[in-house]
CSV table of C-alpha atoms and ligand atoms in Angstrom, one decimal:
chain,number,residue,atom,x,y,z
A,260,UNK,CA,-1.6,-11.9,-17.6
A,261,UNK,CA,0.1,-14.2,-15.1
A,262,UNK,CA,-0.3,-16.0,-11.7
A,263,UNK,CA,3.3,-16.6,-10.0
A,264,UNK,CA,1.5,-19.0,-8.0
A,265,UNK,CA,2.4,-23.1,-8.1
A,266,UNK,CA,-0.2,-25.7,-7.1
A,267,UNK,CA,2.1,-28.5,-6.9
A,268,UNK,CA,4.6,-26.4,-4.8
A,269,UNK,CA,3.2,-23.1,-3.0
A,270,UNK,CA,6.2,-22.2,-1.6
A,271,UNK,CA,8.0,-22.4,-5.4
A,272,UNK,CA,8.8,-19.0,-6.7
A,273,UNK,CA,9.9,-17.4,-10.2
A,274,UNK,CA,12.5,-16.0,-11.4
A,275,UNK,CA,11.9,-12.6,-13.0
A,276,UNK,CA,14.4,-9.8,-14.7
A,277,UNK,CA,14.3,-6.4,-13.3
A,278,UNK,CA,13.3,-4.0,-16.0
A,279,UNK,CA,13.9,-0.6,-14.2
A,280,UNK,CA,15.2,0.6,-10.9
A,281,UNK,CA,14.2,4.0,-9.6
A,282,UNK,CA,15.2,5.6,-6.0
A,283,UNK,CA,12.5,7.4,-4.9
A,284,UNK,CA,14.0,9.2,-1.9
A,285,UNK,CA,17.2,8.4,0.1
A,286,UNK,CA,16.3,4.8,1.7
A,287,UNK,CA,13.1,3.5,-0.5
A,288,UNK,CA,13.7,2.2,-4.2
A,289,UNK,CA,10.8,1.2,-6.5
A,290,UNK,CA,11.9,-2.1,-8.7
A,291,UNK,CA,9.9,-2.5,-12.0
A,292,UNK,CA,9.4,-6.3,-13.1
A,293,UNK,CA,9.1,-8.0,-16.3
A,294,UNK,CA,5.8,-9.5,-15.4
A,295,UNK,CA,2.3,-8.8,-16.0
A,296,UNK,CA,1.3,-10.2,-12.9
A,297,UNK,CA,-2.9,-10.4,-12.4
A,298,UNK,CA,-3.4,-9.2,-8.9
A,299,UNK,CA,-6.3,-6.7,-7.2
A,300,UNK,CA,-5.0,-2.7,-5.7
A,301,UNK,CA,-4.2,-4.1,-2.4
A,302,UNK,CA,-2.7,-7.8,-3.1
A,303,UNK,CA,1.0,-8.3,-2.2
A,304,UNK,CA,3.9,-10.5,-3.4
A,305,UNK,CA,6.3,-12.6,-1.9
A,306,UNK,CA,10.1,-11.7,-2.9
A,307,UNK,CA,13.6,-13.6,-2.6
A,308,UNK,CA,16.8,-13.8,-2.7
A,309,UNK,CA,18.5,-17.0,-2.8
A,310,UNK,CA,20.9,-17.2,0.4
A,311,UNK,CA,19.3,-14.5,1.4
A,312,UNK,CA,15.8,-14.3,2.4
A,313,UNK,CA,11.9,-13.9,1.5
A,314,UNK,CA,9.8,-10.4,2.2
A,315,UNK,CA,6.0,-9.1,1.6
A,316,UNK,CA,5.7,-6.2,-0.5
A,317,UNK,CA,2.8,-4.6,-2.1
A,318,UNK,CA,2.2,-3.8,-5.7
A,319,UNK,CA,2.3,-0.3,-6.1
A,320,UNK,CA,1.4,-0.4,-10.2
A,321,UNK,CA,-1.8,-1.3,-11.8
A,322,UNK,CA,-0.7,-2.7,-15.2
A,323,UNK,CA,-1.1,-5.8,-17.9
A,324,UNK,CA,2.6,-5.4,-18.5
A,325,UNK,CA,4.7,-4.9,-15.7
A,326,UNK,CA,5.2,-4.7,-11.9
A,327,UNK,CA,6.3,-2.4,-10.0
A,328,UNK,CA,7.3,-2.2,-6.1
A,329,UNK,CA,8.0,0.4,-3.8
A,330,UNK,CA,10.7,-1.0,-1.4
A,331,UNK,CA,11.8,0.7,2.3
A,332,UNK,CA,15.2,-0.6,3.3
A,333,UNK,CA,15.0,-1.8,6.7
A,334,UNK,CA,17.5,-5.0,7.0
A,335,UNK,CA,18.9,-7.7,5.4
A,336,UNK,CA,16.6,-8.9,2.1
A,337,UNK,CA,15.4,-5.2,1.8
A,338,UNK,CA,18.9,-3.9,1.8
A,339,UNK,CA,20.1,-6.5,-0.5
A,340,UNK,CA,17.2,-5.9,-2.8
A,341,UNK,CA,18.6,-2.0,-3.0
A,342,UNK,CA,21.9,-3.1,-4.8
A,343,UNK,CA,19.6,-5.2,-7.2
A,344,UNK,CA,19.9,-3.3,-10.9
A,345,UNK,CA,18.4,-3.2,-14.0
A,346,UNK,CA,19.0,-6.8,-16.1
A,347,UNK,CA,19.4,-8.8,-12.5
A,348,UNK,CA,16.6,-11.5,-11.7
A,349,UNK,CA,14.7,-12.0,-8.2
A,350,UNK,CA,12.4,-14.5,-7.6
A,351,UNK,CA,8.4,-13.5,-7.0
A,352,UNK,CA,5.7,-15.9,-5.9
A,353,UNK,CA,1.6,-14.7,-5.8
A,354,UNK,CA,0.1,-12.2,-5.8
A,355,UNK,CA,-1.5,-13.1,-2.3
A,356,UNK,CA,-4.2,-11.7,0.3
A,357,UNK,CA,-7.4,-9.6,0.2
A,358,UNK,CA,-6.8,-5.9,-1.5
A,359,UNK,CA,-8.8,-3.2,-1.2
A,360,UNK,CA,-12.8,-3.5,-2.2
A,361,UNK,CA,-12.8,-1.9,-6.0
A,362,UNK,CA,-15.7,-3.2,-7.3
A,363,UNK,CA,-17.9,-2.7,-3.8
A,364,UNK,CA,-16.9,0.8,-4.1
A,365,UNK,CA,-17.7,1.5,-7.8
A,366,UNK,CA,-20.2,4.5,-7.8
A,367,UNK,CA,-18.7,6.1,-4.5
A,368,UNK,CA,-16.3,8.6,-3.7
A,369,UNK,CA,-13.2,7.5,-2.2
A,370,UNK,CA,-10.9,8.7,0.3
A,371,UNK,CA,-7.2,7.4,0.1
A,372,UNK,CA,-5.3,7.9,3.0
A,373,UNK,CA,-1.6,6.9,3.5
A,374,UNK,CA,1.8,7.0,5.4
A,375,UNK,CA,5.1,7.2,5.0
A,376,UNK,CA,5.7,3.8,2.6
A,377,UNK,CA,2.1,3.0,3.3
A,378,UNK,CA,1.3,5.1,0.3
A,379,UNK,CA,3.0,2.7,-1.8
A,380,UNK,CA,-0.1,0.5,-2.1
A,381,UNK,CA,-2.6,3.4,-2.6
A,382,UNK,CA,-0.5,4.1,-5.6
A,383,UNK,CA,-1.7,1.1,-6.8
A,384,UNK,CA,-5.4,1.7,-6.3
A,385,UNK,CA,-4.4,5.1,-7.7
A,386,UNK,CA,-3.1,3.8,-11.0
A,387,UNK,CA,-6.2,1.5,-10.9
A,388,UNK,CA,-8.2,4.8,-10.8
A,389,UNK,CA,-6.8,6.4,-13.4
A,390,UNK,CA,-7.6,3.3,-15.5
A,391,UNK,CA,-11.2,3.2,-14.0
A,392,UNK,CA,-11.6,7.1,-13.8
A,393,UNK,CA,-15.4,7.1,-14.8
A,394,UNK,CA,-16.1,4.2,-12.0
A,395,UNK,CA,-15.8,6.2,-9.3
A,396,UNK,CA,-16.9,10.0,-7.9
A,397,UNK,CA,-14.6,12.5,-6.4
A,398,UNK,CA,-11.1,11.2,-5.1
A,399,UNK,CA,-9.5,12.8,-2.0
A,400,UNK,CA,-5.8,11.7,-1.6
A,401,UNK,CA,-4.3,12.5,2.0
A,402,UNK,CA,-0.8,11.3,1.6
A,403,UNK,CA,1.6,12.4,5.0
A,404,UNK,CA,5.6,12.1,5.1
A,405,UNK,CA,8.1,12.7,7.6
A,406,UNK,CA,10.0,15.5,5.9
A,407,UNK,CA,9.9,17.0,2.3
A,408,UNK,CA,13.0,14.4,1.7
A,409,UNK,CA,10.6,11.8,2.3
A,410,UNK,CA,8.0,12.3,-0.4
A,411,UNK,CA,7.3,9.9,-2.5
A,412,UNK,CA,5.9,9.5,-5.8
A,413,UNK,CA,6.7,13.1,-6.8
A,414,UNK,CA,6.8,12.3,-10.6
A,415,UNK,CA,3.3,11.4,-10.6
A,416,UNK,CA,2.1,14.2,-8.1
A,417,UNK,CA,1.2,17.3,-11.4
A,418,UNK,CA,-1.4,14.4,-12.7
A,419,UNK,CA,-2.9,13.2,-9.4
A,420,UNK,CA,-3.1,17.1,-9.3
A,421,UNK,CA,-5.2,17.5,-12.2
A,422,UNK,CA,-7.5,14.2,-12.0
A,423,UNK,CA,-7.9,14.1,-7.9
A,424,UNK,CA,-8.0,16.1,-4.9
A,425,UNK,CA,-4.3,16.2,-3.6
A,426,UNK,CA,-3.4,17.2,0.1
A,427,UNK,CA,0.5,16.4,1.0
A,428,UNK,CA,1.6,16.9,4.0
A,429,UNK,CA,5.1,16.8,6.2
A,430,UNK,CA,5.1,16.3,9.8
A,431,UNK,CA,8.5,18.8,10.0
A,432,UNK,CA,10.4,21.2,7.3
A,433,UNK,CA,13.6,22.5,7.8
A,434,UNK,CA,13.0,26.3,8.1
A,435,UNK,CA,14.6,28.3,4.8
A,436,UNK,CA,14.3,25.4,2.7
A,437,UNK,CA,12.4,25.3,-0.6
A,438,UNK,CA,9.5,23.6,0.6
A,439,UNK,CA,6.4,25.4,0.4
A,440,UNK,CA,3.6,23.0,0.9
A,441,UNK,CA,1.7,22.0,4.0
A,442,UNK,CA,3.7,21.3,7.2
A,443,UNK,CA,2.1,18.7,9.9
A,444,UNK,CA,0.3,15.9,10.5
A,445,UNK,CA,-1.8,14.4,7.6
A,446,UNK,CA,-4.6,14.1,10.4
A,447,UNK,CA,-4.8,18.2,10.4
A,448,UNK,CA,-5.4,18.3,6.6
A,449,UNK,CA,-7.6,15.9,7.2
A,450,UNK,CA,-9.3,17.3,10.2
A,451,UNK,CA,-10.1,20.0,8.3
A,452,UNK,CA,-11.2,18.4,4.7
A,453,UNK,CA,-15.3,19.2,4.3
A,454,UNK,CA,-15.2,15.3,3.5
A,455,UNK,CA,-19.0,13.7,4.2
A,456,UNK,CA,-19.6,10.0,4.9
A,457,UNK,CA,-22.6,10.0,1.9
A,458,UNK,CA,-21.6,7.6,-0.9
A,459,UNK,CA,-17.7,7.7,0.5
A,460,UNK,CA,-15.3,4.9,1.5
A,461,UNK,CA,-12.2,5.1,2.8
A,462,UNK,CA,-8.9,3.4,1.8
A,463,UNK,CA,-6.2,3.6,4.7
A,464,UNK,CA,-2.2,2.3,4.8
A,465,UNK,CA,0.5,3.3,7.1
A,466,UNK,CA,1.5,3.2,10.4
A,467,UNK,CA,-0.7,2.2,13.1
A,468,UNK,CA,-0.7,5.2,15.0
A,469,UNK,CA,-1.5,7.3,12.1
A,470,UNK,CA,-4.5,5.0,11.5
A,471,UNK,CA,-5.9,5.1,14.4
A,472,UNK,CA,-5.8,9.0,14.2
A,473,UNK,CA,-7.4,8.7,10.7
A,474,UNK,CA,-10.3,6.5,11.8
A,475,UNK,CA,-11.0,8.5,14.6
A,476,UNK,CA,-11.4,12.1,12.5
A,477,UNK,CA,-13.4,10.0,9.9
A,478,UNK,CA,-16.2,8.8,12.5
A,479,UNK,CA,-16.0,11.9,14.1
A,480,UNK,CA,-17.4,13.4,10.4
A,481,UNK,CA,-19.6,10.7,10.3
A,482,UNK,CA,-17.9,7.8,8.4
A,483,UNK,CA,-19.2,4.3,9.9
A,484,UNK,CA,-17.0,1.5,10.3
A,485,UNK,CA,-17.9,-0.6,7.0
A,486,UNK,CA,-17.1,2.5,5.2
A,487,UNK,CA,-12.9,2.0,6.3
A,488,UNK,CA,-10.7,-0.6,4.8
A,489,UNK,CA,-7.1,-0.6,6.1
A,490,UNK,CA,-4.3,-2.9,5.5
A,491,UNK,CA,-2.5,-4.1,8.2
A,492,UNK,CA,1.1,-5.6,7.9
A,493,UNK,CA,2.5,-8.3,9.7
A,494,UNK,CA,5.5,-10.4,9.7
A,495,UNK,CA,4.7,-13.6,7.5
A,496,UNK,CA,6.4,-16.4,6.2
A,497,UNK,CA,4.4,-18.7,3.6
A,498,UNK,CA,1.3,-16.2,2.4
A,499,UNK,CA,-0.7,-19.0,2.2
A,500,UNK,CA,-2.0,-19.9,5.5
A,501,UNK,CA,0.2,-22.5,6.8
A,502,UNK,CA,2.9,-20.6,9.2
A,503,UNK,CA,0.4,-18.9,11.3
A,504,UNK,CA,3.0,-15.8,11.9
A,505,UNK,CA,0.4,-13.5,10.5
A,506,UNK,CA,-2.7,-13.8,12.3
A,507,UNK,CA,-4.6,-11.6,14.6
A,508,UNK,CA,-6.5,-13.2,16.5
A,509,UNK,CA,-8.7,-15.8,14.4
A,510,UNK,CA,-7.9,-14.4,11.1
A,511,UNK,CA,-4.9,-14.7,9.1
A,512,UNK,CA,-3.5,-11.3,7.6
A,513,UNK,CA,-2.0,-12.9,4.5
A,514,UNK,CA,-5.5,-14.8,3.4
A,515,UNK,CA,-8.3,-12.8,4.9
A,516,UNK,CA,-5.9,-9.6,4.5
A,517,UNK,CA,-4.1,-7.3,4.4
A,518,UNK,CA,-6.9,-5.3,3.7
A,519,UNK,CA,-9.7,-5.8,6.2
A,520,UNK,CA,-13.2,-3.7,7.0
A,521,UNK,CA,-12.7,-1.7,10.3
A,522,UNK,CA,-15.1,-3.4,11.8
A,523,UNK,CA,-14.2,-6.7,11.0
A,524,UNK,CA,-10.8,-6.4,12.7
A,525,UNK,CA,-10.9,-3.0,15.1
A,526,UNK,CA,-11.4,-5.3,18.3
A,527,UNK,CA,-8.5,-7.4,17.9
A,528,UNK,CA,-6.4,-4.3,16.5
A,529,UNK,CA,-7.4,-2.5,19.6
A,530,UNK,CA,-6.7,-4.9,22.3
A,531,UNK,CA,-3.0,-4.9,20.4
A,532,UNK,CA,-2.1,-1.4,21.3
B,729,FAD,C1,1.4,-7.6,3.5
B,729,FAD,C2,2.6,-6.8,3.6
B,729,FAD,C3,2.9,-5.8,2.6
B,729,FAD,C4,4.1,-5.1,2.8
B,729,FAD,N1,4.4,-4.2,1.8
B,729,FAD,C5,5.6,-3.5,1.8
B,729,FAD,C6,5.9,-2.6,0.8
B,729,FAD,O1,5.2,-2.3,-0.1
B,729,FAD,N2,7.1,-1.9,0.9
B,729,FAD,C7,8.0,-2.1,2.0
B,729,FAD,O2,9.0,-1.5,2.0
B,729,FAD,N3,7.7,-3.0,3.0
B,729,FAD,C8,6.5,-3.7,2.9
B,729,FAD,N4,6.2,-4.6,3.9
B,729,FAD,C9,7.1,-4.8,5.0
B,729,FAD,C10,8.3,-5.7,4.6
B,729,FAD,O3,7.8,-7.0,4.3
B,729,FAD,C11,9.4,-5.8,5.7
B,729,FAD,O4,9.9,-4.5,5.9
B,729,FAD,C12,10.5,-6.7,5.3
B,729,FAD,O5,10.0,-8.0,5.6
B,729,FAD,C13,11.7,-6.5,6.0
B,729,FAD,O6,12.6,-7.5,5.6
B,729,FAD,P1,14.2,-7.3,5.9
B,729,FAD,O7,14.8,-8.7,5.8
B,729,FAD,O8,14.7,-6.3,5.0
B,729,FAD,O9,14.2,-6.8,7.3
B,729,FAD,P2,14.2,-7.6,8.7
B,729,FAD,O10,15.6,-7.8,9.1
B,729,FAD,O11,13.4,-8.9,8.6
B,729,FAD,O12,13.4,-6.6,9.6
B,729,FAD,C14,13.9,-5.4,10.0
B,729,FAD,C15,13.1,-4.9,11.2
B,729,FAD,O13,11.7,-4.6,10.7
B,729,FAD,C16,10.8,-5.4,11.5
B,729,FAD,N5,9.8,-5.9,10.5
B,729,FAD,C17,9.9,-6.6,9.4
B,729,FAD,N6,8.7,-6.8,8.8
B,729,FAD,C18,7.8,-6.2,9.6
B,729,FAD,C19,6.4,-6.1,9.5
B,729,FAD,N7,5.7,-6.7,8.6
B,729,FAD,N8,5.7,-5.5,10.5
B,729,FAD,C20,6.4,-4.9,11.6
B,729,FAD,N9,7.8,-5.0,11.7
B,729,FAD,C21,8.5,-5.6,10.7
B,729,FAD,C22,11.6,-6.6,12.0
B,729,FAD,O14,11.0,-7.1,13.2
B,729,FAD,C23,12.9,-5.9,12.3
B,729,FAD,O15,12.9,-5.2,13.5
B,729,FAD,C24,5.0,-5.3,3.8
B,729,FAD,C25,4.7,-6.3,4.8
B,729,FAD,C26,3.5,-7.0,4.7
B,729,FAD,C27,3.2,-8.0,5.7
């Protein structure tokens, strides 16, 4: 297993060959790399383009052979990432930040609950979970999308099926389409879930808004703030601690993050919306 990480130079990254690249709905691509990077569910990468630029994005495997990461196009590195193919090089430097608390949690059940490309980090603690199956109690995913075009991961939704408890959601669904699953907000399914704070934690990702929502249902059933982590993006530039873009308030998203305990962070999140 490797570190992309330089000593000498932190800001040095690696050159890597794309092994695979699969588009997962109309505007979000998932590149597979020819590294076996060593990294925690949770810990991001930095990736670039020469000429072109340098973005965060999680790992959204769990494996000791390759990488893979789930990709939205939004502008200009993102968007030139997309036209990368299968045989081209990008350059990777990490893994960096705080992912979500694995071994803390072992013995518990676990709630995962994501948005939108936010889910793309969950599938790593998922694929972590299926390697670690017998660490952990009874696994409620709560995974919401915009529409039933926007769905990720839909491959690997028949075994989450059979080894967790699945609940998709789509905020809207064109009527007389083929769609038959659940239609509205995530926070309904989970509003409704007979989930109890005992022996849980809960693993959030996705927008802010939806957080919040999330956070709020889970104290209303009981949950207390040390049992939330969440990961909370913000622009960055080095991932090491230098730049400063990242922080919030006195912490730094890329070192102490992204994943934080609610109640180490909910102040300062609060006060930001
Ligand atoms: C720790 C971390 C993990 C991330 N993981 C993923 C991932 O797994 N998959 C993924 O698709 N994206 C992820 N992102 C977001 C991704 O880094 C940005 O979308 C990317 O930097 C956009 O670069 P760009 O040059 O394509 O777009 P830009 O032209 O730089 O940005 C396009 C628009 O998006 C806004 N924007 C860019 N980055 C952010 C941000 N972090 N927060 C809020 N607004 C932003 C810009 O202000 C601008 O309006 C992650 C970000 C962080 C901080």
């Amino acid at each position: 297993m490797k570190q992309l990480l330089s000593k000498a130079d932190p800001y040095r990254p690696f050159k890597i060959e794309i092994l695979e690249r699969r588009q997962e709905v109309k505007d979000t691509f998932t590149l597979k790399l020819d590294v076996p990077l060593k990294h925690d569910p949770g810990q991001f990468v930095q990736l670039s383009i020469p000429g072109i630029g340098e973005c965060p994005i999680s790992i959204s495997s769990y494996s000791s052979s390759f990488l893979e990461l789930t990709i939205h196009e939004i502008g200009m590195v993102t968007n030139t990432l997309s036209k990368l193919k299968k045989g081209d090089t990008i350059f990777v430097r990490g893994p960096y930040g705080k992912g979500y608390p694995m071994k803390e949690t072992k013995g518990k059940n676990l709630v995962l609950i994501g948005g939108g490309c936010g889910v793309a980090p969950l599938k790593g603690v998922v694929s972590y979970l299926d390697k670690h199956r017998h660490d952990y109690g009874t696994i409620d995913l709560f995974f919401g999308y915009r529409s039933p075009e926007h769905i990720l991961f839909k491959d690997e939704m028949p075994t989450w099926k059979e080894l967790y408890k699945l609940n998709v959601s789509v905020d809207k669904a064109p009527t007389g389409g083929c769609y038959t699953g659940n239609v509205g907000f995530i926070t309904q399914l989970l509003e409704k879930s007979q989930l109890s704070p005992q022996r849980n934690a809960a693993m959030l990702c996705g927008p802010p808004v939806m957080m919040k929502f999330c956070i709020d249902i889970l104290q209303k059933k009981g949950f207390h703030e040390d049992q939330i982590y969440i990961s909370a993006e913000r622009l960055m530039y080095c991932a090491f601690g230098e730049c400063c873009h990242c922080m919030i308030k006195g912490k730094f998203t890329c070192l102490d993050g992204p994943v934080f305990r609610y109640d180490q962070i909910k102040e300062d999140l609060n006060e930001e919306h």
